[in-house]
PDB file of C-alpha atoms in Angstrom:
ATOM      1  CA  UNK A   1      16.724  13.967 -19.731  1.00  0.00           C
ATOM      2  CA  UNK A   2      18.494  11.404 -17.530  1.00  0.00           C
ATOM      3  CA  UNK A   3      17.951   7.664 -17.694  1.00  0.00           C
ATOM      4  CA  UNK A   4      17.730   5.229 -14.807  1.00  0.00           C
ATOM      5  CA  UNK A   5      17.483   1.469 -15.092  1.00  0.00           C
ATOM      6  CA  UNK A   6      16.789  -0.912 -12.240  1.00  0.00           C
ATOM      7  CA  UNK A   7      16.322  -4.651 -11.865  1.00  0.00           C
ATOM      8  CA  UNK A   8      14.362  -6.218  -9.029  1.00  0.00           C
ATOM      9  CA  UNK A   9      14.145  -9.897  -8.194  1.00  0.00           C
ATOM     10  CA  UNK A  10      11.976 -11.659  -5.672  1.00  0.00           C
ATOM     11  CA  UNK A  11      11.800 -15.192  -4.384  1.00  0.00           C
ATOM     12  CA  UNK A  12       8.724 -17.009  -3.111  1.00  0.00           C
ATOM     13  CA  UNK A  13       8.685 -20.422  -1.456  1.00  0.00           C
ATOM     14  CA  UNK A  14       6.529 -21.779  -4.298  1.00  0.00           C
ATOM     15  CA  UNK A  15       7.897 -19.768  -7.213  1.00  0.00           C
ATOM     16  CA  UNK A  16      10.465 -17.158  -8.135  1.00  0.00           C
ATOM     17  CA  UNK A  17       9.836 -14.085 -10.218  1.00  0.00           C
ATOM     18  CA  UNK A  18      11.832 -11.188 -11.535  1.00  0.00           C
ATOM     19  CA  UNK A  19      10.909  -7.659 -12.483  1.00  0.00           C
ATOM     20  CA  UNK A  20      12.876  -5.245 -14.631  1.00  0.00           C
ATOM     21  CA  UNK A  21      12.103  -1.557 -14.820  1.00  0.00           C
ATOM     22  CA  UNK A  22      13.468   1.078 -17.161  1.00  0.00           C
ATOM     23  CA  UNK A  23      12.734   4.644 -16.071  1.00  0.00           C
ATOM     24  CA  UNK A  24      13.259   7.967 -17.812  1.00  0.00           C
ATOM     25  CA  UNK A  25      13.178  11.268 -15.934  1.00  0.00           C
ATOM     26  CA  UNK A  26      11.765  13.985 -18.192  1.00  0.00           C
ATOM     27  CA  UNK A  27      11.862  17.086 -16.008  1.00  0.00           C
ATOM     28  CA  UNK A  28       9.391  16.551 -13.153  1.00  0.00           C
ATOM     29  CA  UNK A  29       7.638  13.645 -14.921  1.00  0.00           C
ATOM     30  CA  UNK A  30       8.829  10.028 -14.871  1.00  0.00           C
ATOM     31  CA  UNK A  31       8.247   7.569 -17.710  1.00  0.00           C
ATOM     32  CA  UNK A  32       8.568   3.912 -16.731  1.00  0.00           C
ATOM     33  CA  UNK A  33       8.342   0.547 -18.474  1.00  0.00           C
ATOM     34  CA  UNK A  34       8.106  -2.537 -16.253  1.00  0.00           C
ATOM     35  CA  UNK A  35       8.388  -6.128 -17.394  1.00  0.00           C
ATOM     36  CA  UNK A  36       7.946  -9.298 -15.338  1.00  0.00           C
ATOM     37  CA  UNK A  37       9.442 -12.678 -16.130  1.00  0.00           C
ATOM     38  CA  UNK A  38       6.075 -13.648 -17.675  1.00  0.00           C
ATOM     39  CA  UNK A  39       7.136 -11.647 -20.724  1.00  0.00           C
ATOM     40  CA  UNK A  40      10.171 -13.892 -21.282  1.00  0.00           C
ATOM     41  CA  UNK A  41       9.238 -17.373 -20.009  1.00  0.00           C
ATOM     42  CA  UNK A  42       7.717 -18.654 -23.283  1.00  0.00           C
ATOM     43  CA  UNK A  43       9.724 -16.342 -25.519  1.00  0.00           C
ATOM     44  CA  UNK A  44       9.392 -12.563 -25.861  1.00  0.00           C
ATOM     45  CA  UNK A  45       5.792 -11.387 -25.465  1.00  0.00           C
ATOM     46  CA  UNK A  46       3.783  -8.485 -24.096  1.00  0.00           C
ATOM     47  CA  UNK A  47       2.623 -10.517 -21.064  1.00  0.00           C
ATOM     48  CA  UNK A  48       3.739  -8.808 -17.879  1.00  0.00           C
ATOM     49  CA  UNK A  49       4.516  -5.490 -19.618  1.00  0.00           C
ATOM     50  CA  UNK A  50       3.198  -2.235 -18.182  1.00  0.00           C
ATOM     51  CA  UNK A  51       3.899   1.414 -19.009  1.00  0.00           C
ATOM     52  CA  UNK A  52       3.524   4.338 -16.612  1.00  0.00           C
ATOM     53  CA  UNK A  53       3.639   8.116 -16.525  1.00  0.00           C
ATOM     54  CA  UNK A  54       4.139   9.640 -13.077  1.00  0.00           C
ATOM     55  CA  UNK A  55       4.452  13.059 -11.539  1.00  0.00           C
ATOM     56  CA  UNK A  56       5.409  12.249  -7.926  1.00  0.00           C
ATOM     57  CA  UNK A  57       2.863  13.537  -5.430  1.00  0.00           C
ATOM     58  CA  UNK A  58       0.342  14.451  -8.159  1.00  0.00           C
ATOM     59  CA  UNK A  59      -0.599  11.576 -10.477  1.00  0.00           C
ATOM     60  CA  UNK A  60       0.277   8.123 -11.800  1.00  0.00           C
ATOM     61  CA  UNK A  61      -1.179   6.636 -14.977  1.00  0.00           C
ATOM     62  CA  UNK A  62      -0.467   2.914 -15.489  1.00  0.00           C
ATOM     63  CA  UNK A  63      -1.200   1.058 -18.721  1.00  0.00           C
ATOM     64  CA  UNK A  64      -1.269  -2.757 -18.641  1.00  0.00           C
ATOM     65  CA  UNK A  65      -0.287  -3.690 -22.220  1.00  0.00           C
ATOM     66  CA  UNK A  66      -1.641  -7.273 -22.466  1.00  0.00           C
ATOM     67  CA  UNK A  67      -4.937  -6.391 -20.760  1.00  0.00           C
ATOM     68  CA  UNK A  68      -5.202  -3.003 -22.535  1.00  0.00           C
ATOM     69  CA  UNK A  69      -6.265  -1.614 -19.175  1.00  0.00           C
ATOM     70  CA  UNK A  70      -5.588   1.792 -17.619  1.00  0.00           C
ATOM     71  CA  UNK A  71      -5.308   2.705 -13.929  1.00  0.00           C
ATOM     72  CA  UNK A  72      -5.471   6.372 -12.914  1.00  0.00           C
ATOM     73  CA  UNK A  73      -4.273   7.663  -9.547  1.00  0.00           C
ATOM     74  CA  UNK A  74      -4.425  11.308  -8.502  1.00  0.00           C
ATOM     75  CA  UNK A  75      -3.034  12.691  -5.246  1.00  0.00           C
ATOM     76  CA  UNK A  76      -3.481  16.047  -3.546  1.00  0.00           C
ATOM     77  CA  UNK A  77      -3.017  17.603  -0.122  1.00  0.00           C
ATOM     78  CA  UNK A  78      -5.270  20.289   1.325  1.00  0.00           C
ATOM     79  CA  UNK A  79      -5.205  21.906   4.751  1.00  0.00           C
ATOM     80  CA  UNK A  80      -8.021  21.781   7.292  1.00  0.00           C
ATOM     81  CA  UNK A  81      -7.408  23.966  10.341  1.00  0.00           C
ATOM     82  CA  UNK A  82      -3.720  24.006   9.342  1.00  0.00           C
ATOM     83  CA  UNK A  83      -3.626  20.173   9.379  1.00  0.00           C
ATOM     84  CA  UNK A  84      -2.685  18.283   6.168  1.00  0.00           C
ATOM     85  CA  UNK A  85      -5.431  16.153   4.601  1.00  0.00           C
ATOM     86  CA  UNK A  86      -3.895  13.793   2.033  1.00  0.00           C
ATOM     87  CA  UNK A  87      -6.369  12.664  -0.629  1.00  0.00           C
ATOM     88  CA  UNK A  88      -5.949   9.906  -3.215  1.00  0.00           C
ATOM     89  CA  UNK A  89      -8.366   9.064  -6.036  1.00  0.00           C
ATOM     90  CA  UNK A  90      -7.848   5.742  -7.858  1.00  0.00           C
ATOM     91  CA  UNK A  91      -9.864   4.518 -10.833  1.00  0.00           C
ATOM     92  CA  UNK A  92      -9.347   1.113 -12.474  1.00  0.00           C
ATOM     93  CA  UNK A  93     -11.061   1.241 -15.851  1.00  0.00           C
ATOM     94  CA  UNK A  94     -11.079  -2.515 -16.533  1.00  0.00           C
ATOM     95  CA  UNK A  95     -12.641  -3.325 -13.155  1.00  0.00           C
ATOM     96  CA  UNK A  96     -14.847  -0.205 -13.307  1.00  0.00           C
ATOM     97  CA  UNK A  97     -13.862   0.455  -9.705  1.00  0.00           C
ATOM     98  CA  UNK A  98     -13.113   3.771  -8.001  1.00  0.00           C
ATOM     99  CA  UNK A  99     -11.461   4.143  -4.595  1.00  0.00           C
ATOM    100  CA  UNK A 100     -11.172   7.346  -2.569  1.00  0.00           C
ATOM    101  CA  UNK A 101      -8.617   7.382   0.218  1.00  0.00           C
ATOM    102  CA  UNK A 102      -7.943  10.153   2.721  1.00  0.00           C
ATOM    103  CA  UNK A 103      -5.774  10.673   5.784  1.00  0.00           C
ATOM    104  CA  UNK A 104      -5.762  13.613   8.188  1.00  0.00           C
ATOM    105  CA  UNK A 105      -2.546  14.100  10.157  1.00  0.00           C
ATOM    106  CA  UNK A 106      -3.702  15.711  13.412  1.00  0.00           C
ATOM    107  CA  UNK A 107      -0.188  15.786  14.897  1.00  0.00           C
ATOM    108  CA  UNK A 108       2.931  13.558  14.707  1.00  0.00           C
ATOM    109  CA  UNK A 109       1.295  11.009  17.031  1.00  0.00           C
ATOM    110  CA  UNK A 110      -2.304  10.993  15.750  1.00  0.00           C
ATOM    111  CA  UNK A 111      -3.750  10.277  12.315  1.00  0.00           C
ATOM    112  CA  UNK A 112      -7.265   9.563  11.032  1.00  0.00           C
ATOM    113  CA  UNK A 113      -7.770   7.790   7.719  1.00  0.00           C
ATOM    114  CA  UNK A 114     -10.657   6.542   5.589  1.00  0.00           C
ATOM    115  CA  UNK A 115     -10.889   4.274   2.548  1.00  0.00           C
ATOM    116  CA  UNK A 116     -14.078   4.078   0.461  1.00  0.00           C
ATOM    117  CA  UNK A 117     -14.949   2.123  -2.690  1.00  0.00           C
ATOM    118  CA  UNK A 118     -17.423   4.325  -4.576  1.00  0.00           C
ATOM    119  CA  UNK A 119     -20.857   2.790  -5.188  1.00  0.00           C
ATOM    120  CA  UNK A 120     -20.495   0.127  -2.474  1.00  0.00           C
ATOM    121  CA  UNK A 121     -20.787  -0.135   1.301  1.00  0.00           C
ATOM    122  CA  UNK A 122     -17.067  -0.907   1.471  1.00  0.00           C
ATOM    123  CA  UNK A 123     -15.727   1.798   3.790  1.00  0.00           C
ATOM    124  CA  UNK A 124     -13.035   1.518   6.454  1.00  0.00           C
ATOM    125  CA  UNK A 125     -12.137   4.085   9.104  1.00  0.00           C
ATOM    126  CA  UNK A 126      -8.821   3.869  10.948  1.00  0.00           C
ATOM    127  CA  UNK A 127      -7.213   5.757  13.812  1.00  0.00           C
ATOM    128  CA  UNK A 128      -3.435   5.571  14.259  1.00  0.00           C
ATOM    129  CA  UNK A 129      -1.708   6.548  17.496  1.00  0.00           C
ATOM    130  CA  UNK A 130       2.094   6.451  17.831  1.00  0.00           C
ATOM    131  CA  UNK A 131       3.307   6.345  21.434  1.00  0.00           C
ATOM    132  CA  UNK A 132       6.804   7.695  22.005  1.00  0.00           C
ATOM    133  CA  UNK A 133       7.845   6.853  18.450  1.00  0.00           C
ATOM    134  CA  UNK A 134       8.168   3.169  19.443  1.00  0.00           C
ATOM    135  CA  UNK A 135       4.661   1.680  19.720  1.00  0.00           C
ATOM    136  CA  UNK A 136       1.739   2.089  17.310  1.00  0.00           C
ATOM    137  CA  UNK A 137      -1.940   1.348  18.032  1.00  0.00           C
ATOM    138  CA  UNK A 138      -4.364   1.064  15.100  1.00  0.00           C
ATOM    139  CA  UNK A 139      -8.057   0.286  15.620  1.00  0.00           C
ATOM    140  CA  UNK A 140      -9.948  -0.009  12.311  1.00  0.00           C
ATOM    141  CA  UNK A 141     -13.720  -0.102  11.797  1.00  0.00           C
ATOM    142  CA  UNK A 142     -15.205  -1.774   8.699  1.00  0.00           C
ATOM    143  CA  UNK A 143     -18.635  -0.245   8.001  1.00  0.00           C
ATOM    144  CA  UNK A 144     -19.680  -2.953   5.520  1.00  0.00           C
ATOM    145  CA  UNK A 145     -19.079  -5.742   8.062  1.00  0.00           C
ATOM    146  CA  UNK A 146     -19.890  -3.676  11.173  1.00  0.00           C
ATOM    147  CA  UNK A 147     -16.700  -5.090  12.711  1.00  0.00           C
ATOM    148  CA  UNK A 148     -13.501  -3.878  14.343  1.00  0.00           C
ATOM    149  CA  UNK A 149      -9.920  -4.914  13.566  1.00  0.00           C
ATOM    150  CA  UNK A 150      -6.979  -4.080  15.812  1.00  0.00           C
ATOM    151  CA  UNK A 151      -3.240  -3.827  15.257  1.00  0.00           C
ATOM    152  CA  UNK A 152      -0.434  -3.098  17.737  1.00  0.00           C
ATOM    153  CA  UNK A 153       3.190  -2.820  16.684  1.00  0.00           C
ATOM    154  CA  UNK A 154       6.391  -2.167  18.588  1.00  0.00           C
ATOM    155  CA  UNK A 155       9.864  -1.264  17.380  1.00  0.00           C
ATOM    156  CA  UNK A 156      12.540  -3.383  19.015  1.00  0.00           C
ATOM    157  CA  UNK A 157      16.218  -2.687  19.453  1.00  0.00           C
ATOM    158  CA  UNK A 158      18.362  -3.646  16.479  1.00  0.00           C
ATOM    159  CA  UNK A 159      15.826  -2.552  13.854  1.00  0.00           C
ATOM    160  CA  UNK A 160      13.314  -5.361  14.445  1.00  0.00           C
ATOM    161  CA  UNK A 161       9.578  -4.729  14.462  1.00  0.00           C
ATOM    162  CA  UNK A 162       6.914  -6.850  16.162  1.00  0.00           C
ATOM    163  CA  UNK A 163       3.253  -6.517  15.115  1.00  0.00           C
ATOM    164  CA  UNK A 164       0.105  -8.215  16.422  1.00  0.00           C
ATOM    165  CA  UNK A 165      -3.235  -8.024  14.602  1.00  0.00           C
ATOM    166  CA  UNK A 166      -6.711  -9.290  15.402  1.00  0.00           C
ATOM    167  CA  UNK A 167      -9.505  -9.559  12.828  1.00  0.00           C
ATOM    168  CA  UNK A 168     -12.842  -9.804  14.616  1.00  0.00           C
ATOM    169  CA  UNK A 169     -14.729 -10.876  11.461  1.00  0.00           C
ATOM    170  CA  UNK A 170     -12.628 -14.042  11.013  1.00  0.00           C
ATOM    171  CA  UNK A 171     -11.366 -14.287  14.625  1.00  0.00           C
ATOM    172  CA  UNK A 172      -7.812 -14.501  13.289  1.00  0.00           C
ATOM    173  CA  UNK A 173      -4.893 -13.453  15.470  1.00  0.00           C
ATOM    174  CA  UNK A 174      -1.699 -12.635  13.576  1.00  0.00           C
ATOM    175  CA  UNK A 175       1.859 -12.105  14.716  1.00  0.00           C
ATOM    176  CA  UNK A 176       4.512 -10.594  12.456  1.00  0.00           C
ATOM    177  CA  UNK A 177       8.215 -10.224  13.166  1.00  0.00           C
ATOM    178  CA  UNK A 178      10.208  -8.249  10.616  1.00  0.00           C
ATOM    179  CA  UNK A 179      13.570  -6.616  10.075  1.00  0.00           C
ATOM    180  CA  UNK A 180      14.726  -4.163   7.420  1.00  0.00           C
ATOM    181  CA  UNK A 181      18.422  -3.527   7.902  1.00  0.00           C
ATOM    182  CA  UNK A 182      21.287  -2.931   5.471  1.00  0.00           C
ATOM    183  CA  UNK A 183      23.794  -4.417   7.927  1.00  0.00           C
ATOM    184  CA  UNK A 184      21.950  -7.425   9.372  1.00  0.00           C
ATOM    185  CA  UNK A 185      19.599  -8.174   6.458  1.00  0.00           C
ATOM    186  CA  UNK A 186      15.849  -8.168   6.010  1.00  0.00           C
ATOM    187  CA  UNK A 187      13.154 -10.746   6.722  1.00  0.00           C
ATOM    188  CA  UNK A 188       9.476 -11.059   7.570  1.00  0.00           C
ATOM    189  CA  UNK A 189       7.861 -13.942   9.499  1.00  0.00           C
ATOM    190  CA  UNK A 190       4.074 -14.090   9.822  1.00  0.00           C
ATOM    191  CA  UNK A 191       1.956 -16.624  11.684  1.00  0.00           C
ATOM    192  CA  UNK A 192      -1.824 -16.763  12.067  1.00  0.00           C
ATOM    193  CA  UNK A 193      -4.035 -18.633  14.510  1.00  0.00           C
ATOM    194  CA  UNK A 194      -7.779 -18.705  14.971  1.00  0.00           C
ATOM    195  CA  UNK A 195      -9.097 -17.532  18.296  1.00  0.00           C
ATOM    196  CA  UNK A 196     -11.723 -19.768  19.865  1.00  0.00           C
TER     197      UNK A 196
END
């Protein structure tokens, strides 16, 4: 058994927060303990502590210690006409909520996906088309709202990415400019405006 330890920190304009994770690889299963700064702010406590067991690509079981809540996630891939259909089943015991997610990869440029919350009308269908590996078009239909959302993104030279979204239900137009580079750094700028 090998041991890996990692520390992650994040900064928000309003607040800062840190996360520490200790992971153990036991064969093809990973055991992980994660603690946020909430566990240390007012002295050592179980706040912000979660434990997980994961077999990558098959299942993840998360246990939130202070809430005594369990989240189950199971993943599988089946083939339909030689095309991979990726299925994910998520159940949150505390919220008594179950989500089923699926995506069918038709070819490298085309993908169909669906997300459904069991027992509700909350279902979203999305089509993703990648043009020339540089531009992505994503129309999404929300069955519960009977509305469309649209997203268009474009990779720019230098590792930047520009994305525009439009939510028809709220008439919000969003623009996101991001970069994820080891040499020039990473950032994400998002602005929203309401269409008249």
